[in-house]
mmCIF file of C-alpha atoms and ligand atoms in Angstrom:
data_model
loop_
_atom_site.group_PDB
_atom_site.id
_atom_site.type_symbol
_atom_site.label_atom_id
_atom_site.label_comp_id
_atom_site.label_asym_id
_atom_site.label_seq_id
_atom_site.Cartn_x
_atom_site.Cartn_y
_atom_site.Cartn_z
ATOM 1 C CA MET A 1002 0.000 0.000 0.000
ATOM 2 C CA THR A 1003 1.394 3.391 -0.862
ATOM 3 C CA LYS A 1004 1.736 5.793 1.981
ATOM 4 C CA LYS A 1005 1.184 9.477 1.757
ATOM 5 C CA LEU A 1006 3.710 12.128 2.767
ATOM 6 C CA SER A 1007 2.378 15.631 3.366
ATOM 7 C CA ILE A 1008 4.793 18.510 2.972
ATOM 8 C CA ILE A 1009 3.840 21.670 4.832
ATOM 9 C CA VAL A 1010 5.413 24.866 3.609
ATOM 10 C CA PRO A 1011 4.734 28.208 5.311
ATOM 11 C CA CYS A 1012 5.425 31.136 2.967
ATOM 12 C CA TYR A 1013 5.688 34.832 3.673
ATOM 13 C CA PHE A 1014 6.751 37.052 0.777
ATOM 14 C CA GLU A 1015 8.383 34.172 -1.076
ATOM 15 C CA GLU A 1016 7.286 34.562 -4.699
ATOM 16 C CA GLU A 1017 10.733 33.609 -5.984
ATOM 17 C CA SER A 1018 11.207 30.651 -3.684
ATOM 18 C CA VAL A 1019 7.879 28.862 -4.192
ATOM 19 C CA PRO A 1020 8.596 27.484 -7.703
ATOM 20 C CA LEU A 1021 12.248 26.806 -6.827
ATOM 21 C CA PHE A 1022 11.127 24.826 -3.807
ATOM 22 C CA TYR A 1023 8.626 22.745 -5.759
ATOM 23 C CA ASP A 1024 11.220 21.890 -8.416
ATOM 24 C CA ALA A 1025 13.815 20.944 -5.820
ATOM 25 C CA VAL A 1026 11.449 18.597 -4.003
ATOM 26 C CA GLN A 1027 10.173 17.075 -7.259
ATOM 27 C CA ARG A 1028 13.791 16.263 -8.097
ATOM 28 C CA VAL A 1029 14.150 14.057 -5.019
ATOM 29 C CA ALA A 1030 10.618 12.656 -5.317
ATOM 30 C CA PRO A 1031 11.702 9.567 -7.339
ATOM 31 C CA GLU A 1032 13.894 8.572 -4.387
ATOM 32 C CA LEU A 1033 10.832 8.496 -2.152
ATOM 33 C CA LYS A 1034 9.686 5.071 -3.204
ATOM 34 C CA ASP A 1035 6.092 3.977 -2.695
ATOM 35 C CA VAL A 1036 5.165 7.329 -1.292
ATOM 36 C CA GLU A 1037 2.628 9.715 -2.663
ATOM 37 C CA LEU A 1038 3.377 13.392 -2.070
ATOM 38 C CA GLU A 1039 0.915 16.014 -0.915
ATOM 39 C CA TYR A 1040 2.022 19.636 -0.794
ATOM 40 C CA TRP A 1041 0.372 22.163 1.452
ATOM 41 C CA PHE A 1042 1.637 25.657 0.749
ATOM 42 C CA ILE A 1043 0.403 28.135 3.330
ATOM 43 C CA ASN A 1044 0.403 31.770 2.288
ATOM 44 C CA ASP A 1045 0.817 33.663 5.525
ATOM 45 C CA GLY A 1046 -0.679 36.913 4.301
ATOM 46 C CA SER A 1047 2.002 37.875 1.774
ATOM 47 C CA THR A 1048 0.818 40.528 -0.632
ATOM 48 C CA ASP A 1049 3.397 39.932 -3.353
ATOM 49 C CA GLY A 1050 3.080 37.230 -6.013
ATOM 50 C CA THR A 1051 3.360 34.336 -3.548
ATOM 51 C CA LEU A 1052 -0.286 33.338 -3.802
ATOM 52 C CA ALA A 1053 -0.216 33.635 -7.588
ATOM 53 C CA GLU A 1054 2.761 31.260 -7.699
ATOM 54 C CA MET A 1055 0.864 28.806 -5.523
ATOM 55 C CA ARG A 1056 -2.168 28.955 -7.780
ATOM 56 C CA LYS A 1057 0.059 28.342 -10.790
ATOM 57 C CA LEU A 1058 1.581 25.252 -9.197
ATOM 58 C CA GLN A 1059 -1.840 24.006 -8.174
ATOM 59 C CA GLU A 1060 -3.080 24.274 -11.739
ATOM 60 C CA LYS A 1061 0.008 22.506 -13.026
ATOM 61 C CA ASP A 1062 -0.162 19.641 -10.531
ATOM 62 C CA PRO A 1063 -3.703 19.643 -9.100
ATOM 63 C CA GLN A 1064 -3.375 16.113 -7.769
ATOM 64 C CA HIS A 1065 -0.576 16.837 -5.374
ATOM 65 C CA VAL A 1066 -0.429 20.566 -4.765
ATOM 66 C CA HIS A 1067 -2.765 22.326 -2.360
ATOM 67 C CA TYR A 1068 -2.618 25.739 -0.858
ATOM 68 C CA ALA A 1069 -4.277 27.754 1.866
ATOM 69 C CA SER A 1070 -4.123 31.504 2.113
ATOM 70 C CA PHE A 1071 -4.613 33.636 5.231
ATOM 71 C CA SER A 1072 -6.540 36.869 5.401
ATOM 72 C CA ARG A 1073 -3.427 38.577 6.844
ATOM 73 C CA ASN A 1074 -0.061 37.703 8.341
ATOM 74 C CA PHE A 1075 -0.588 35.473 11.362
ATOM 75 C CA GLY A 1076 3.012 34.295 11.770
ATOM 76 C CA LYS A 1077 4.868 31.112 10.974
ATOM 77 C CA GLU A 1078 3.485 29.265 13.993
ATOM 78 C CA ALA A 1079 -0.087 29.820 12.798
ATOM 79 C CA ALA A 1080 0.875 28.725 9.287
ATOM 80 C CA LEU A 1081 2.374 25.516 10.649
ATOM 81 C CA TYR A 1082 -0.745 24.792 12.659
ATOM 82 C CA CYS A 1083 -2.953 25.334 9.638
ATOM 83 C CA GLY A 1084 -0.751 23.056 7.536
ATOM 84 C CA LEU A 1085 -0.859 20.301 10.142
ATOM 85 C CA GLN A 1086 -4.649 20.570 10.226
ATOM 86 C CA GLN A 1087 -4.963 20.297 6.444
ATOM 87 C CA ALA A 1088 -2.426 17.508 5.950
ATOM 88 C CA THR A 1089 -3.891 14.071 5.357
ATOM 89 C CA GLY A 1090 -0.629 12.115 5.024
ATOM 90 C CA ASP A 1091 0.568 9.140 7.047
ATOM 91 C CA TYR A 1092 3.759 11.117 7.464
ATOM 92 C CA VAL A 1093 4.009 14.864 7.655
ATOM 93 C CA VAL A 1094 7.083 16.985 7.104
ATOM 94 C CA VAL A 1095 7.445 20.689 7.843
ATOM 95 C CA MET A 1096 9.811 22.643 5.585
ATOM 96 C CA ASP A 1097 10.845 26.247 4.973
ATOM 97 C CA VAL A 1098 10.288 27.364 1.428
ATOM 98 C CA ASP A 1099 13.685 29.078 1.114
ATOM 99 C CA LEU A 1100 15.514 25.741 0.607
ATOM 100 C CA GLN A 1101 17.481 26.173 3.816
ATOM 101 C CA ASP A 1102 15.993 22.791 4.682
ATOM 102 C CA PRO A 1103 17.634 20.446 2.173
ATOM 103 C CA PRO A 1104 15.074 18.269 0.324
ATOM 104 C CA GLU A 1105 17.808 15.625 -0.185
ATOM 105 C CA MET A 1106 17.270 14.667 3.435
ATOM 106 C CA LEU A 1107 13.652 13.609 2.866
ATOM 107 C CA PRO A 1108 14.438 10.011 1.784
ATOM 108 C CA ILE A 1109 16.774 9.558 4.765
ATOM 109 C CA MET A 1110 14.180 10.897 7.181
ATOM 110 C CA LEU A 1111 11.536 8.639 5.723
ATOM 111 C CA LYS A 1112 13.845 5.634 6.015
ATOM 112 C CA TYR A 1113 14.216 6.180 9.750
ATOM 113 C CA LEU A 1114 10.482 6.456 10.266
ATOM 114 C CA GLU A 1115 9.710 3.355 8.220
ATOM 115 C CA ASP A 1116 12.497 1.210 9.659
ATOM 116 C CA PRO A 1117 10.770 -1.617 11.561
ATOM 117 C CA ASN A 1118 13.883 -2.152 13.705
ATOM 118 C CA GLU A 1119 13.817 1.388 15.021
ATOM 119 C CA ASP A 1120 11.032 2.977 16.952
ATOM 120 C CA TYR A 1121 11.160 6.572 15.803
ATOM 121 C CA ASP A 1122 8.065 8.758 15.618
ATOM 122 C CA CYS A 1123 9.857 11.836 14.432
ATOM 123 C CA VAL A 1124 13.043 12.728 12.596
ATOM 124 C CA GLY A 1125 14.250 16.240 13.294
ATOM 125 C CA THR A 1126 17.208 18.208 12.023
ATOM 126 C CA ARG A 1127 19.910 20.221 13.740
ATOM 127 C CA ARG A 1128 22.277 22.729 12.323
ATOM 128 C CA LEU A 1129 25.841 21.808 13.151
ATOM 129 C CA THR A 1130 27.171 25.312 12.730
ATOM 130 C CA ARG A 1131 25.709 28.739 12.622
ATOM 131 C CA GLU A 1132 27.930 29.815 9.764
ATOM 132 C CA GLY A 1133 26.733 32.788 7.799
ATOM 133 C CA GLU A 1134 24.930 34.217 10.801
ATOM 134 C CA PRO A 1135 25.993 37.412 12.589
ATOM 135 C CA PRO A 1136 28.097 36.457 15.662
ATOM 136 C CA VAL A 1137 25.930 38.512 18.006
ATOM 137 C CA ARG A 1138 22.882 36.559 16.912
ATOM 138 C CA SER A 1139 24.665 33.228 17.431
ATOM 139 C CA PHE A 1140 25.793 34.316 20.875
ATOM 140 C CA PHE A 1141 22.300 35.268 22.005
ATOM 141 C CA ALA A 1142 20.848 32.120 20.456
ATOM 142 C CA ARG A 1143 23.258 29.984 22.483
ATOM 143 C CA MET A 1144 22.462 31.919 25.645
ATOM 144 C CA PHE A 1145 18.754 31.423 25.006
ATOM 145 C CA TYR A 1146 19.064 27.639 24.680
ATOM 146 C CA LYS A 1147 21.205 27.406 27.821
ATOM 147 C CA LEU A 1148 18.751 29.502 29.787
ATOM 148 C CA ILE A 1149 15.539 27.873 28.661
ATOM 149 C CA ASN A 1150 16.865 24.372 29.190
ATOM 150 C CA ARG A 1151 17.849 25.275 32.715
ATOM 151 C CA ILE A 1152 14.487 26.785 33.676
ATOM 152 C CA SER A 1153 12.044 24.675 31.670
ATOM 153 C CA ASP A 1154 11.075 21.022 32.038
ATOM 154 C CA THR A 1155 10.583 20.822 28.296
ATOM 155 C CA GLU A 1156 13.864 20.169 26.536
ATOM 156 C CA ILE A 1157 14.592 22.495 23.647
ATOM 157 C CA VAL A 1158 17.417 21.185 21.486
ATOM 158 C CA ASP A 1159 20.076 23.756 20.537
ATOM 159 C CA GLY A 1160 20.210 24.357 16.814
ATOM 160 C CA ALA A 1161 17.116 22.249 16.101
ATOM 161 C CA ARG A 1162 15.248 23.505 13.062
ATOM 162 C CA ASP A 1163 11.537 23.273 12.479
ATOM 163 C CA TYR A 1164 12.407 20.921 9.595
ATOM 164 C CA ARG A 1165 11.080 17.588 10.827
ATOM 165 C CA MET A 1166 9.128 14.588 9.646
ATOM 166 C CA MET A 1167 6.516 13.094 11.943
ATOM 167 C CA THR A 1168 4.133 10.166 12.041
ATOM 168 C CA ARG A 1169 0.388 10.706 11.943
ATOM 169 C CA GLN A 1170 0.196 9.801 15.616
ATOM 170 C CA MET A 1171 2.547 12.608 16.595
ATOM 171 C CA VAL A 1172 0.786 15.101 14.318
ATOM 172 C CA ASP A 1173 -2.513 14.308 16.002
ATOM 173 C CA ALA A 1174 -0.873 14.857 19.379
ATOM 174 C CA ILE A 1175 0.358 18.277 18.264
ATOM 175 C CA LEU A 1176 -3.054 19.173 16.880
ATOM 176 C CA SER A 1177 -4.611 18.325 20.225
ATOM 177 C CA MET A 1178 -2.621 21.257 21.641
ATOM 178 C CA SER A 1179 -4.828 24.010 20.361
ATOM 179 C CA GLU A 1180 -3.267 26.748 22.453
ATOM 180 C CA TYR A 1181 -3.201 30.245 21.041
ATOM 181 C CA ASN A 1182 0.359 31.059 22.136
ATOM 182 C CA ARG A 1183 2.264 28.626 19.984
ATOM 183 C CA PHE A 1184 5.973 28.018 20.393
ATOM 184 C CA SER A 1185 6.598 25.084 18.072
ATOM 185 C CA LYS A 1186 10.058 24.209 19.313
ATOM 186 C CA GLY A 1187 8.545 23.597 22.721
ATOM 187 C CA ILE A 1188 5.384 21.917 21.441
ATOM 188 C CA PHE A 1189 7.325 19.385 19.348
ATOM 189 C CA SER A 1190 9.270 18.417 22.430
ATOM 190 C CA TRP A 1191 6.370 18.578 24.902
ATOM 191 C CA VAL A 1192 4.318 15.914 23.119
ATOM 192 C CA GLY A 1193 7.155 13.453 23.677
ATOM 193 C CA PHE A 1194 7.692 10.518 21.291
ATOM 194 C CA ASN A 1195 11.044 9.286 20.009
ATOM 195 C CA THR A 1196 12.916 11.806 17.952
ATOM 196 C CA LYS A 1197 16.003 11.105 15.890
ATOM 197 C CA TYR A 1198 18.125 14.159 15.128
ATOM 198 C CA LEU A 1199 20.028 14.385 11.863
ATOM 199 C CA GLU A 1200 22.749 16.986 11.592
ATOM 200 C CA TYR A 1201 23.579 19.101 8.610
ATOM 201 C CA LYS A 1202 25.512 22.193 7.687
ATOM 202 C CA ASN A 1203 23.751 25.509 7.618
ATOM 203 C CA ARG A 1204 22.708 26.816 4.216
ATOM 204 C CA GLU A 1205 21.995 30.219 2.808
ATOM 205 C CA ARG A 1206 18.542 31.080 1.525
ATOM 206 C CA ALA A 1207 17.906 30.294 -2.148
ATOM 207 C CA ALA A 1208 16.116 33.602 -2.755
ATOM 208 C CA GLY A 1209 14.429 36.453 -0.909
ATOM 209 C CA THR A 1210 15.345 37.715 2.549
ATOM 210 C CA THR A 1211 14.706 36.480 6.052
ATOM 211 C CA SER A 1212 11.769 38.056 7.829
ATOM 212 C CA TRP A 1213 13.406 37.746 11.248
ATOM 213 C CA ASN A 1214 15.385 40.620 12.676
ATOM 214 C CA PHE A 1215 17.098 40.668 16.025
ATOM 215 C CA TRP A 1216 14.188 42.273 17.847
ATOM 216 C CA LYS A 1217 11.682 39.738 16.477
ATOM 217 C CA LEU A 1218 13.950 36.882 17.524
ATOM 218 C CA PHE A 1219 14.302 38.420 20.978
ATOM 219 C CA GLN A 1220 10.516 38.616 21.328
ATOM 220 C CA TYR A 1221 10.256 35.049 20.099
ATOM 221 C CA SER A 1222 12.694 33.836 22.761
ATOM 222 C CA ILE A 1223 10.748 35.641 25.490
ATOM 223 C CA ASP A 1224 7.591 33.941 24.203
ATOM 224 C CA GLY A 1225 9.371 30.610 24.379
ATOM 225 C CA ILE A 1226 10.363 31.195 27.984
ATOM 226 C CA VAL A 1227 6.954 32.435 29.102
ATOM 227 C CA ASN A 1228 5.162 29.601 27.295
ATOM 228 C CA PHE A 1229 7.279 26.810 28.655
ATOM 229 C CA SER A 1230 8.538 27.945 32.043
ATOM 230 C CA GLN A 1231 7.276 29.573 35.202
ATOM 231 C CA ALA A 1232 10.770 30.238 36.501
ATOM 232 C CA PRO A 1233 10.578 34.023 35.934
ATOM 233 C CA LEU A 1234 7.677 34.143 38.416
ATOM 234 C CA ASP A 1235 9.735 32.220 40.954
ATOM 235 C CA ILE A 1236 12.693 34.521 40.398
ATOM 236 C CA ALA A 1237 10.476 37.582 40.925
ATOM 237 C CA THR A 1238 9.163 36.088 44.160
ATOM 238 C CA PHE A 1239 12.677 35.277 45.314
ATOM 239 C CA ILE A 1240 14.029 38.761 44.612
ATOM 240 C CA GLY A 1241 11.058 40.290 46.435
ATOM 241 C CA ALA A 1242 11.592 38.091 49.473
ATOM 242 C CA LEU A 1243 15.335 38.761 49.468
ATOM 243 C CA THR A 1244 15.015 42.559 49.364
ATOM 244 C CA ALA A 1245 12.340 42.471 52.060
ATOM 245 C CA PHE A 1246 14.669 40.427 54.258
ATOM 246 C CA VAL A 1247 17.663 42.687 53.682
ATOM 247 C CA SER A 1248 15.639 45.818 54.403
ATOM 248 C CA LEU A 1249 14.316 44.235 57.602
ATOM 249 C CA ILE A 1250 17.895 43.780 58.802
ATOM 250 C CA GLY A 1251 18.567 47.394 57.847
ATOM 251 C CA ILE A 1252 15.600 48.634 59.875
ATOM 252 C CA LEU A 1253 16.638 46.636 62.917
ATOM 253 C CA TRP A 1254 20.127 48.046 62.607
ATOM 254 C CA ILE A 1255 18.898 51.633 62.436
ATOM 255 C CA ILE A 1256 16.625 51.185 65.468
ATOM 256 C CA THR A 1257 19.416 49.562 67.476
ATOM 257 C CA ALA A 1258 21.855 52.296 66.507
ATOM 258 C CA LYS A 1259 19.374 54.991 67.530
ATOM 259 C CA ILE A 1260 18.465 53.453 70.922
ATOM 260 C CA PHE A 1261 21.885 52.277 72.081
ATOM 261 C CA PHE A 1262 24.309 54.651 70.367
ATOM 262 C CA GLY A 1263 22.100 57.676 69.821
ATOM 263 C CA ASN A 1264 23.018 57.831 66.129
ATOM 264 C CA PRO A 1265 20.976 60.351 64.186
ATOM 265 C CA THR A 1266 19.397 58.601 61.157
ATOM 266 C CA ALA A 1267 20.321 61.196 58.586
ATOM 267 C CA GLY A 1268 20.565 61.185 54.851
ATOM 268 C CA TRP A 1269 17.578 61.390 52.641
ATOM 269 C CA PRO A 1270 19.652 60.774 49.463
ATOM 270 C CA SER A 1271 20.291 57.215 50.602
ATOM 271 C CA MET A 1272 16.569 56.948 51.312
ATOM 272 C CA VAL A 1273 15.712 58.011 47.791
ATOM 273 C CA CYS A 1274 18.172 55.480 46.373
ATOM 274 C CA ILE A 1275 16.607 52.688 48.365
ATOM 275 C CA MET A 1276 13.104 53.728 47.348
ATOM 276 C CA LEU A 1277 14.061 53.823 43.711
ATOM 277 C CA PHE A 1278 15.780 50.472 44.053
ATOM 278 C CA ILE A 1279 12.743 48.817 45.567
ATOM 279 C CA GLY A 1280 10.413 50.609 43.196
ATOM 280 C CA GLY A 1281 12.464 49.343 40.264
ATOM 281 C CA ILE A 1282 12.342 45.783 41.484
ATOM 282 C CA GLN A 1283 8.614 46.029 42.025
ATOM 283 C CA LEU A 1284 8.007 47.391 38.556
ATOM 284 C CA SER A 1285 10.082 44.737 36.839
ATOM 285 C CA CYS A 1286 8.383 41.982 38.836
ATOM 286 C CA LEU A 1287 5.041 43.453 37.864
ATOM 287 C CA GLY A 1288 6.241 43.374 34.273
ATOM 288 C CA ILE A 1289 7.004 39.668 34.546
ATOM 289 C CA VAL A 1290 3.620 38.942 36.084
ATOM 290 C CA GLY A 1291 2.010 41.136 33.431
ATOM 291 C CA LYS A 1292 3.642 39.121 30.673
ATOM 292 C CA TYR A 1293 1.978 35.978 31.965
ATOM 293 C CA ILE A 1294 -1.357 37.745 32.395
ATOM 294 C CA GLY A 1295 -1.100 38.976 28.808
ATOM 295 C CA LYS A 1296 -0.630 35.390 27.651
ATOM 296 C CA ILE A 1297 -3.600 34.249 29.730
ATOM 297 C CA TYR A 1298 -5.694 37.069 28.268
ATOM 298 C CA ALA A 1299 -4.818 36.058 24.715
ATOM 299 C CA GLU A 1300 -5.575 32.446 25.588
ATOM 300 C CA VAL A 1301 -8.978 32.983 27.237
ATOM 301 C CA LYS A 1302 -10.285 35.089 24.388
ATOM 302 C CA HIS A 1303 -10.215 31.912 22.291
ATOM 303 C CA ARG A 1304 -9.598 33.779 19.104
ATOM 304 C CA PRO A 1305 -8.900 31.611 16.067
ATOM 305 C CA ILE A 1306 -5.200 30.989 15.432
ATOM 306 C CA TYR A 1307 -5.600 32.038 11.799
ATOM 307 C CA ILE A 1308 -8.320 33.065 9.370
ATOM 308 C CA LEU A 1309 -8.504 31.441 5.955
ATOM 309 C CA LYS A 1310 -9.349 33.437 2.900
ATOM 310 C CA GLU A 1311 -8.823 30.833 0.221
ATOM 311 C CA LYS A 1312 -8.074 27.130 0.060
ATOM 312 C CA LYS A 1313 -7.675 24.610 -2.695
HETATM 313 N N1 UDP B 854 7.333 32.629 7.456
HETATM 314 C C1 UDP B 854 5.946 32.658 7.596
HETATM 315 N N2 UDP B 854 5.360 33.712 8.262
HETATM 316 C C2 UDP B 854 6.094 34.715 8.836
HETATM 317 C C3 UDP B 854 7.505 34.643 8.726
HETATM 318 C C4 UDP B 854 8.097 33.595 8.031
HETATM 319 O O1 UDP B 854 5.252 31.780 7.107
HETATM 320 O O2 UDP B 854 5.506 35.620 9.425
HETATM 321 C C5 UDP B 854 7.971 31.510 6.717
HETATM 322 C C6 UDP B 854 8.951 31.905 5.628
HETATM 323 O O3 UDP B 854 8.306 32.146 4.406
HETATM 324 C C7 UDP B 854 9.878 30.687 5.561
HETATM 325 C C8 UDP B 854 9.893 30.217 7.001
HETATM 326 O O4 UDP B 854 8.737 30.766 7.639
HETATM 327 O O5 UDP B 854 9.357 29.655 4.742
HETATM 328 C C9 UDP B 854 11.170 30.613 7.719
HETATM 329 O O6 UDP B 854 11.358 31.999 7.632
HETATM 330 P P1 UDP B 854 12.770 32.654 7.358
HETATM 331 O O7 UDP B 854 13.495 31.911 6.291
HETATM 332 O O8 UDP B 854 12.519 34.106 7.148
HETATM 333 O O9 UDP B 854 13.472 32.416 8.763
HETATM 334 P P2 UDP B 854 14.978 31.928 9.025
HETATM 335 O O10 UDP B 854 15.234 30.741 8.124
HETATM 336 O O11 UDP B 854 15.829 33.089 8.703
HETATM 337 O O12 UDP B 854 14.970 31.542 10.480
HETATM 338 MG MG1 MG B 855 15.086 30.655 6.192
#
């Protein structure tokens, strides 16, 4: 019986990459024996020719190519979720359209999943090096992985890409997590299952430019931490308790000094410093709490993760 492999491709302003991607995958398709391909291109609200390219491909290969288009940009995480919902394959693979995820790896990934001697539910990929990336970005990325793995129970593998092939069972598990705040790297790991990591060398984009700048990545890492760890709340509590304790000692000291040594408690500048110090701590702790409340607010509104405008 032939199995079906669904390929999910989120696209945001990628008119040049879409046809290149399709050709590249079609080239390795003969190596995927006994497997029928199903493409799901997700247009994440791009307003260039991305959707037109998808329509063209769909007309050319209506049996295998499908697309879904959002009413606006909802982000890559939303596009992935939509793709996973649409996919009907026995295996599902998530790929970037810019060919940074080498299609040559597809047959190898499939082999691991189909191997009856192994018990893998997922084959993921890791970048060995971060070549071609600004050093500052690499540094902060490393710091992020160290930090999140220390404070979160969910393991997030350093350098792991979103490029991964999963069994239907794992896809259904991911779909059962319908949370609004989606941090895929954490979700893939949270659902468990056996994952095999393949390593490969980083590649440059085939065309177009990345839509991630430093600030967006920073926001993304904060989202990852807030979604998969409560440690910041504990840290805030700890700092609060510590400053309260230290100031208590200070107060006792001042009272003792006044009663037994008659010291005048002078110096309002030091007072102002202390007030600002405590005020600062309070505000930043409030900020941390606020971040979590914001997430809860987004979650309880139960807004849809994306809105479809067109699907074929
Ligand atoms: N992408 C998306 N929506 C967005 C941003 C990006 O669907 O809001 C897609 C993009 O088209 C690409 C993939 O996500 O297929 C990865 O994006 P990019 O290559 O810009 O990220 P990088 O590889 O630099 O991490
Ligand atoms: Mg890329």
